[in-house]
PDB file of C-alpha atoms in Angstrom:
ATOM      1  CA  GLY A   1     -13.559 -16.859   1.205  1.00  0.00           C
ATOM      2  CA  GLN A   2     -13.016 -13.054   0.735  1.00  0.00           C
ATOM      3  CA  GLN A   3     -11.070 -12.304  -1.536  1.00  0.00           C
ATOM      4  CA  LEU A   4     -10.850  -8.452  -3.330  1.00  0.00           C
ATOM      5  CA  ASN A   5      -7.816  -9.240  -6.566  1.00  0.00           C
ATOM      6  CA  GLN A   6      -6.764  -5.776  -8.638  1.00  0.00           C
ATOM      7  CA  SER A   7      -4.309  -5.412 -11.286  1.00  0.00           C
ATOM      8  CA  PRO A   8      -2.002  -4.591 -12.404  1.00  0.00           C
ATOM      9  CA  GLN A   9       0.347  -5.503  -9.257  1.00  0.00           C
ATOM     10  CA  SER A  10       3.013  -2.971 -10.531  1.00  0.00           C
ATOM     11  CA  MET A  11       2.864  -0.310 -13.366  1.00  0.00           C
ATOM     12  CA  PHE A  12       5.844   1.547 -14.502  1.00  0.00           C
ATOM     13  CA  ILE A  13       5.193   4.620 -16.915  1.00  0.00           C
ATOM     14  CA  GLN A  14       6.012   7.444 -18.584  1.00  0.00           C
ATOM     15  CA  GLU A  15       4.571  11.256 -17.461  1.00  0.00           C
ATOM     16  CA  GLY A  16       2.072  11.780 -19.210  1.00  0.00           C
ATOM     17  CA  GLU A  17       0.149   8.194 -19.949  1.00  0.00           C
ATOM     18  CA  ASP A  18      -2.798   7.392 -18.934  1.00  0.00           C
ATOM     19  CA  VAL A  19      -3.405   4.449 -16.560  1.00  0.00           C
ATOM     20  CA  SER A  20      -5.500   1.834 -15.966  1.00  0.00           C
ATOM     21  CA  MET A  21      -6.081  -0.826 -13.208  1.00  0.00           C
ATOM     22  CA  ASN A  22      -9.128  -2.901 -11.348  1.00  0.00           C
ATOM     23  CA  CYS A  23     -10.739  -4.714  -9.109  1.00  0.00           C
ATOM     24  CA  THR A  24     -12.869  -7.832  -9.227  1.00  0.00           C
ATOM     25  CA  SER A  25     -14.598  -9.293  -6.126  1.00  0.00           C
ATOM     26  CA  SER A  26     -15.337 -12.702  -4.662  1.00  0.00           C
ATOM     27  CA  SER A  27     -19.486 -10.924  -3.685  1.00  0.00           C
ATOM     28  CA  ILE A  28     -21.433  -7.809  -5.396  1.00  0.00           C
ATOM     29  CA  PHE A  29     -20.848  -5.306  -3.649  1.00  0.00           C
ATOM     30  CA  ASN A  30     -22.910  -1.456  -3.085  1.00  0.00           C
ATOM     31  CA  THR A  31     -20.274   0.395  -2.591  1.00  0.00           C
ATOM     32  CA  TRP A  32     -16.479   0.838  -4.539  1.00  0.00           C
ATOM     33  CA  LEU A  33     -13.691   3.226  -2.881  1.00  0.00           C
ATOM     34  CA  TRP A  34     -10.184   3.799  -4.360  1.00  0.00           C
ATOM     35  CA  TYR A  35      -7.517   5.424  -2.503  1.00  0.00           C
ATOM     36  CA  LYS A  36      -4.003   6.471  -2.698  1.00  0.00           C
ATOM     37  CA  GLN A  37      -1.699   6.335  -0.142  1.00  0.00           C
ATOM     38  CA  ASP A  38       1.858   8.342  -0.811  1.00  0.00           C
ATOM     39  CA  PRO A  39       5.291   6.885   1.038  1.00  0.00           C
ATOM     40  CA  GLY A  40       5.358   7.180   5.008  1.00  0.00           C
ATOM     41  CA  GLU A  41       1.349   8.099   4.872  1.00  0.00           C
ATOM     42  CA  GLY A  42      -2.072   6.321   5.858  1.00  0.00           C
ATOM     43  CA  PRO A  43      -3.899   5.352   2.812  1.00  0.00           C
ATOM     44  CA  VAL A  44      -6.159   8.645   1.535  1.00  0.00           C
ATOM     45  CA  LEU A  45      -9.983   9.123  -0.204  1.00  0.00           C
ATOM     46  CA  LEU A  46      -9.658   9.501  -3.507  1.00  0.00           C
ATOM     47  CA  ILE A  47     -13.394   8.034  -5.021  1.00  0.00           C
ATOM     48  CA  ALA A  48     -16.214   6.764  -4.061  1.00  0.00           C
ATOM     49  CA  LEU A  49     -18.992   4.993  -6.361  1.00  0.00           C
ATOM     50  CA  TYR A  50     -22.339   3.211  -4.782  1.00  0.00           C
ATOM     51  CA  LYS A  51     -24.830   2.754  -7.645  1.00  0.00           C
ATOM     52  CA  ALA A  52     -24.108   0.318 -10.227  1.00  0.00           C
ATOM     53  CA  GLY A  53     -23.105   1.450 -13.771  1.00  0.00           C
ATOM     54  CA  GLU A  54     -21.919   4.857 -11.522  1.00  0.00           C
ATOM     55  CA  LEU A  55     -19.476   6.560 -14.113  1.00  0.00           C
ATOM     56  CA  THR A  56     -18.001   8.999 -10.960  1.00  0.00           C
ATOM     57  CA  SER A  57     -14.506  11.954 -12.020  1.00  0.00           C
ATOM     58  CA  ASN A  58     -12.290  13.062  -9.825  1.00  0.00           C
ATOM     59  CA  GLY A  59     -10.357  15.599 -11.982  1.00  0.00           C
ATOM     60  CA  ARG A  60      -7.532  13.295 -14.044  1.00  0.00           C
ATOM     61  CA  LEU A  61      -9.163  10.264 -12.872  1.00  0.00           C
ATOM     62  CA  THR A  62     -12.137   8.345 -13.547  1.00  0.00           C
ATOM     63  CA  ALA A  63     -12.866   4.896 -11.995  1.00  0.00           C
ATOM     64  CA  GLN A  64     -16.641   2.367 -12.822  1.00  0.00           C
ATOM     65  CA  PHE A  65     -18.957   0.389 -10.994  1.00  0.00           C
ATOM     66  CA  GLY A  66     -18.727  -2.495 -12.564  1.00  0.00           C
ATOM     67  CA  ILE A  67     -23.075  -3.493 -13.495  1.00  0.00           C
ATOM     68  CA  THR A  68     -22.628  -6.556 -11.886  1.00  0.00           C
ATOM     69  CA  ARG A  69     -21.325  -4.672  -9.170  1.00  0.00           C
ATOM     70  CA  LYS A  70     -17.771  -7.109  -8.659  1.00  0.00           C
ATOM     71  CA  ASP A  71     -15.213  -5.383 -10.275  1.00  0.00           C
ATOM     72  CA  SER A  72     -14.847  -1.741 -10.689  1.00  0.00           C
ATOM     73  CA  PHE A  73     -12.173   0.091 -12.867  1.00  0.00           C
ATOM     74  CA  LEU A  74      -9.873   3.254 -11.850  1.00  0.00           C
ATOM     75  CA  ASN A  75      -8.047   5.451 -15.111  1.00  0.00           C
ATOM     76  CA  ILE A  76      -5.757   8.882 -14.701  1.00  0.00           C
ATOM     77  CA  SER A  77      -5.592  10.422 -17.637  1.00  0.00           C
ATOM     78  CA  ALA A  78      -2.316  12.206 -18.821  1.00  0.00           C
ATOM     79  CA  SER A  79      -0.022  11.170 -15.718  1.00  0.00           C
ATOM     80  CA  ILE A  80       2.420  13.755 -12.849  1.00  0.00           C
ATOM     81  CA  PRO A  81       4.946  12.662 -11.178  1.00  0.00           C
ATOM     82  CA  SER A  82       2.334  12.661  -7.768  1.00  0.00           C
ATOM     83  CA  ASP A  83       0.026  10.200  -8.692  1.00  0.00           C
ATOM     84  CA  VAL A  84       3.591   8.409  -7.132  1.00  0.00           C
ATOM     85  CA  GLY A  85       2.119   5.784  -5.116  1.00  0.00           C
ATOM     86  CA  ILE A  86       0.066   2.471  -4.601  1.00  0.00           C
ATOM     87  CA  TYR A  87      -3.520   2.651  -5.284  1.00  0.00           C
ATOM     88  CA  PHE A  88      -6.121   0.398  -3.574  1.00  0.00           C
ATOM     89  CA  CYS A  89      -9.144  -0.879  -4.203  1.00  0.00           C
ATOM     90  CA  ALA A  90     -12.259  -1.415  -1.613  1.00  0.00           C
ATOM     91  CA  GLY A  91     -15.205  -2.370  -0.636  1.00  0.00           C
ATOM     92  CA  PRO A  92     -17.516  -3.721   2.167  1.00  0.00           C
ATOM     93  CA  PHE A  93     -17.710  -7.129   2.683  1.00  0.00           C
ATOM     94  CA  TYR A  94     -20.831  -8.983   5.041  1.00  0.00           C
ATOM     95  CA  SER A  95     -19.857 -10.206   7.658  1.00  0.00           C
ATOM     96  CA  GLY A  96     -22.648 -11.012  10.073  1.00  0.00           C
ATOM     97  CA  GLY A  97     -25.342  -9.027  11.456  1.00  0.00           C
ATOM     98  CA  SER A  98     -25.163  -5.586  10.906  1.00  0.00           C
ATOM     99  CA  ASN A  99     -21.530  -5.447  10.186  1.00  0.00           C
ATOM    100  CA  TYR A 100     -19.786  -5.271   7.522  1.00  0.00           C
ATOM    101  CA  LYS A 101     -15.397  -5.144   7.127  1.00  0.00           C
ATOM    102  CA  LEU A 102     -14.291  -2.494   4.688  1.00  0.00           C
ATOM    103  CA  THR A 103     -11.721  -5.134   2.933  1.00  0.00           C
ATOM    104  CA  PHE A 104      -8.838  -3.591   0.108  1.00  0.00           C
ATOM    105  CA  GLY A 105      -7.291  -5.057  -2.705  1.00  0.00           C
ATOM    106  CA  LYS A 106      -3.482  -6.171  -2.305  1.00  0.00           C
ATOM    107  CA  GLY A 107      -2.609  -1.810  -4.685  1.00  0.00           C
ATOM    108  CA  THR A 108      -1.338  -1.245  -7.457  1.00  0.00           C
ATOM    109  CA  LEU A 109       2.491   0.694  -7.267  1.00  0.00           C
ATOM    110  CA  LEU A 110       2.505   3.376  -9.731  1.00  0.00           C
ATOM    111  CA  THR A 111       5.337   4.868 -10.661  1.00  0.00           C
ATOM    112  CA  VAL A 112       5.685   7.432 -13.061  1.00  0.00           C
ATOM    113  CA  ASN A 113       9.484   8.411 -15.138  1.00  0.00           C
ATOM    114  CA  PRO A 114       9.287  12.017 -15.900  1.00  0.00           C
TER     115      PRO A 114
ATOM    116  CA  LYS B   1     -10.405  19.845  11.396  1.00  0.00           C
ATOM    117  CA  ALA B   2      -7.817  17.718  13.133  1.00  0.00           C
ATOM    118  CA  GLY B   3      -6.904  14.063  11.298  1.00  0.00           C
ATOM    119  CA  VAL B   4      -7.043  11.184  12.181  1.00  0.00           C
ATOM    120  CA  THR B   5      -3.608  11.051  14.677  1.00  0.00           C
ATOM    121  CA  GLN B   6      -1.576   8.416  15.922  1.00  0.00           C
ATOM    122  CA  THR B   7       0.785   7.271  17.997  1.00  0.00           C
ATOM    123  CA  PRO B   8       3.611   6.997  18.659  1.00  0.00           C
ATOM    124  CA  ARG B   9       5.003   6.869  14.859  1.00  0.00           C
ATOM    125  CA  TYR B  10       7.652   4.746  14.284  1.00  0.00           C
ATOM    126  CA  LEU B  11       8.554   2.016  17.555  1.00  0.00           C
ATOM    127  CA  ILE B  12      11.535  -0.317  17.736  1.00  0.00           C
ATOM    128  CA  LYS B  13      10.688  -3.705  20.250  1.00  0.00           C
ATOM    129  CA  THR B  14      12.096  -6.538  20.577  1.00  0.00           C
ATOM    130  CA  ARG B  15      10.704 -10.440  20.244  1.00  0.00           C
ATOM    131  CA  GLY B  16       7.659 -11.344  23.408  1.00  0.00           C
ATOM    132  CA  GLN B  17       7.251  -7.669  24.452  1.00  0.00           C
ATOM    133  CA  GLN B  18       4.359  -5.831  24.230  1.00  0.00           C
ATOM    134  CA  VAL B  19       3.179  -2.714  22.601  1.00  0.00           C
ATOM    135  CA  THR B  20       0.673  -0.710  23.207  1.00  0.00           C
ATOM    136  CA  LEU B  21      -0.919   2.210  19.472  1.00  0.00           C
ATOM    137  CA  SER B  22      -2.761   4.686  20.555  1.00  0.00           C
ATOM    138  CA  CYS B  23      -5.952   6.506  18.342  1.00  0.00           C
ATOM    139  CA  SER B  24      -7.280   9.637  18.077  1.00  0.00           C
ATOM    140  CA  PRO B  25     -10.088   9.963  15.639  1.00  0.00           C
ATOM    141  CA  ILE B  26     -11.361  12.331  13.876  1.00  0.00           C
ATOM    142  CA  SER B  27     -13.876  14.803  16.276  1.00  0.00           C
ATOM    143  CA  GLY B  28     -17.034  13.591  16.130  1.00  0.00           C
ATOM    144  CA  HIS B  29     -16.334  10.151  14.694  1.00  0.00           C
ATOM    145  CA  ARG B  30     -17.204   7.523  16.910  1.00  0.00           C
ATOM    146  CA  SER B  31     -16.794   4.166  15.089  1.00  0.00           C
ATOM    147  CA  VAL B  32     -12.476   3.319  14.201  1.00  0.00           C
ATOM    148  CA  SER B  33     -10.707   0.378  12.372  1.00  0.00           C
ATOM    149  CA  TRP B  34      -7.624  -0.690  12.361  1.00  0.00           C
ATOM    150  CA  TYR B  35      -5.609  -2.431  10.349  1.00  0.00           C
ATOM    151  CA  GLN B  36      -2.028  -4.241   9.509  1.00  0.00           C
ATOM    152  CA  GLN B  37      -0.203  -3.509   6.495  1.00  0.00           C
ATOM    153  CA  THR B  38       2.553  -5.557   6.295  1.00  0.00           C
ATOM    154  CA  PRO B  39       4.141  -5.553   1.820  1.00  0.00           C
ATOM    155  CA  GLY B  40       3.208  -9.553   1.465  1.00  0.00           C
ATOM    156  CA  GLN B  41       0.088  -9.014   2.973  1.00  0.00           C
ATOM    157  CA  GLY B  42      -1.893  -5.496   2.137  1.00  0.00           C
ATOM    158  CA  LEU B  43      -3.816  -3.956   4.590  1.00  0.00           C
ATOM    159  CA  GLN B  44      -5.675  -6.881   6.431  1.00  0.00           C
ATOM    160  CA  PHE B  45      -8.041  -6.196   8.952  1.00  0.00           C
ATOM    161  CA  LEU B  46      -7.981  -6.386  12.557  1.00  0.00           C
ATOM    162  CA  PHE B  47     -10.637  -5.081  14.259  1.00  0.00           C
ATOM    163  CA  GLU B  48     -13.642  -1.571  14.571  1.00  0.00           C
ATOM    164  CA  TYR B  49     -14.748  -0.208  18.092  1.00  0.00           C
ATOM    165  CA  PHE B  50     -18.608   1.707  17.843  1.00  0.00           C
ATOM    166  CA  SER B  51     -18.692   3.522  20.949  1.00  0.00           C
ATOM    167  CA  GLU B  52     -16.589   1.434  23.214  1.00  0.00           C
ATOM    168  CA  THR B  53     -18.058  -1.403  22.414  1.00  0.00           C
ATOM    169  CA  GLN B  54     -16.339  -4.201  19.458  1.00  0.00           C
ATOM    170  CA  ARG B  55     -18.356  -4.438  15.968  1.00  0.00           C
ATOM    171  CA  ASN B  56     -16.380  -6.901  14.391  1.00  0.00           C
ATOM    172  CA  LYS B  57     -12.609  -8.444  13.579  1.00  0.00           C
ATOM    173  CA  GLY B  58     -10.507  -9.242  11.863  1.00  0.00           C
ATOM    174  CA  ASN B  59      -8.846 -13.722  11.570  1.00  0.00           C
ATOM    175  CA  PHE B  60      -5.547 -13.031  13.762  1.00  0.00           C
ATOM    176  CA  PRO B  61      -4.833 -13.753  17.234  1.00  0.00           C
ATOM    177  CA  GLY B  62      -6.019 -13.345  20.741  1.00  0.00           C
ATOM    178  CA  ARG B  63      -2.685 -11.687  21.030  1.00  0.00           C
ATOM    179  CA  PHE B  64      -4.123  -8.786  19.009  1.00  0.00           C
ATOM    180  CA  SER B  65      -6.323  -6.433  21.038  1.00  0.00           C
ATOM    181  CA  GLY B  66      -7.861  -3.718  21.077  1.00  0.00           C
ATOM    182  CA  ARG B  67     -10.658  -1.156  23.946  1.00  0.00           C
ATOM    183  CA  GLN B  68     -12.120   2.267  22.680  1.00  0.00           C
ATOM    184  CA  PHE B  69     -12.926   5.343  25.098  1.00  0.00           C
ATOM    185  CA  SER B  70     -15.583   6.754  26.151  1.00  0.00           C
ATOM    186  CA  ASN B  71     -13.753   9.461  24.916  1.00  0.00           C
ATOM    187  CA  SER B  72     -13.907   7.235  21.059  1.00  0.00           C
ATOM    188  CA  ARG B  73      -9.969   7.334  21.292  1.00  0.00           C
ATOM    189  CA  SER B  74      -8.873   3.632  20.149  1.00  0.00           C
ATOM    190  CA  GLU B  75      -5.941   1.390  21.790  1.00  0.00           C
ATOM    191  CA  MET B  76      -4.378  -1.750  20.628  1.00  0.00           C
ATOM    192  CA  ASN B  77      -2.832  -3.435  21.972  1.00  0.00           C
ATOM    193  CA  VAL B  78      -0.404  -6.977  20.758  1.00  0.00           C
ATOM    194  CA  SER B  79       1.422  -8.639  23.406  1.00  0.00           C
ATOM    195  CA  THR B  80       4.445 -11.470  23.456  1.00  0.00           C
ATOM    196  CA  LEU B  81       5.856  -9.994  20.303  1.00  0.00           C
ATOM    197  CA  GLU B  82       6.662 -11.825  17.306  1.00  0.00           C
ATOM    198  CA  LEU B  83       8.553 -11.111  13.611  1.00  0.00           C
ATOM    199  CA  GLY B  84       5.819 -11.733  12.112  1.00  0.00           C
ATOM    200  CA  ASP B  85       4.396  -8.737  13.861  1.00  0.00           C
ATOM    201  CA  SER B  86       6.403  -6.336  12.002  1.00  0.00           C
ATOM    202  CA  ALA B  87       4.134  -4.091  10.255  1.00  0.00           C
ATOM    203  CA  LEU B  88       2.303  -0.215   9.860  1.00  0.00           C
ATOM    204  CA  TYR B  89      -0.358  -0.101  12.033  1.00  0.00           C
ATOM    205  CA  LEU B  90      -3.291   2.108  11.027  1.00  0.00           C
ATOM    206  CA  CYS B  91      -6.365   3.027  12.848  1.00  0.00           C
ATOM    207  CA  ALA B  92      -8.955   5.613  10.615  1.00  0.00           C
ATOM    208  CA  SER B  93     -12.669   7.050  11.583  1.00  0.00           C
ATOM    209  CA  SER B  94     -15.230   7.137  10.675  1.00  0.00           C
ATOM    210  CA  GLY B  95     -18.650   8.615  11.602  1.00  0.00           C
ATOM    211  CA  ILE B  96     -21.246   5.649  11.697  1.00  0.00           C
ATOM    212  CA  THR B  97     -20.418   1.837  12.069  1.00  0.00           C
ATOM    213  CA  GLY B  98     -19.959  -0.491   9.741  1.00  0.00           C
ATOM    214  CA  ALA B  99     -18.374  -0.247   6.198  1.00  0.00           C
ATOM    215  CA  ASN B 100     -18.166   3.921   5.862  1.00  0.00           C
ATOM    216  CA  VAL B 101     -15.887   5.455   3.794  1.00  0.00           C
ATOM    217  CA  LEU B 102     -13.162   5.073   6.396  1.00  0.00           C
ATOM    218  CA  THR B 103     -10.208   8.464   7.195  1.00  0.00           C
ATOM    219  CA  PHE B 104      -6.542   7.142   8.114  1.00  0.00           C
ATOM    220  CA  GLY B 105      -4.084   8.144  10.207  1.00  0.00           C
ATOM    221  CA  ALA B 106      -0.215   8.543   9.530  1.00  0.00           C
ATOM    222  CA  GLY B 107      -0.096   4.782  10.022  1.00  0.00           C
ATOM    223  CA  SER B 108       2.568   3.191  13.650  1.00  0.00           C
ATOM    224  CA  ARG B 109       5.419   2.280  12.447  1.00  0.00           C
ATOM    225  CA  LEU B 110       6.701  -1.410  14.351  1.00  0.00           C
ATOM    226  CA  THR B 111       9.810  -2.782  13.919  1.00  0.00           C
ATOM    227  CA  VAL B 112       9.970  -5.820  16.418  1.00  0.00           C
ATOM    228  CA  LEU B 113      13.344  -7.251  16.668  1.00  0.00           C
TER     229      LEU B 113
END
């Protein structure tokens, strides 16, 4: 079946620490996306990856598209309180014809202690 | 450029009732996708509409339906509500169909009593 396994499920860290989370897929992807959801809001795109081996940064965030095309990781350096939220990986599972479903991991809940 | 707008933001219904949720995509976006978010299951894909046609459907019962209008606005309907339908319903829009980068609205929080 179509599965995205995201880990860890939750993290509780001190402000200033670095964070790493990852995602693995049962299928090969052409795109990996990382989203963040703040409480009471919808997910917001952080980083999009389009090429195997690609390493992309967005400020303190760095994400990589695994060389096997079945995994990706997201790193956050020097965490700050506003990094609190749920982080989701997402990728397109083929669903027949020319259709793909953007499927999300179950999320990593990040808590940052000031 | 206005974002994705969902209404209502919060609503409470009782079992057996039906509900209609509305989504206005980003101007110019023709694809609208709907997701159900619950603590246990995460974001589950409901369906995608593009140019008024359903292009893709998730694994939800027929009680969940949707439609898209010529101005790309979309509605989803849930009939005969069950307690397990309590969730955050998220709408997302994209410029093209398929699994592209999606821009999400803030969601409609449905509570079924």
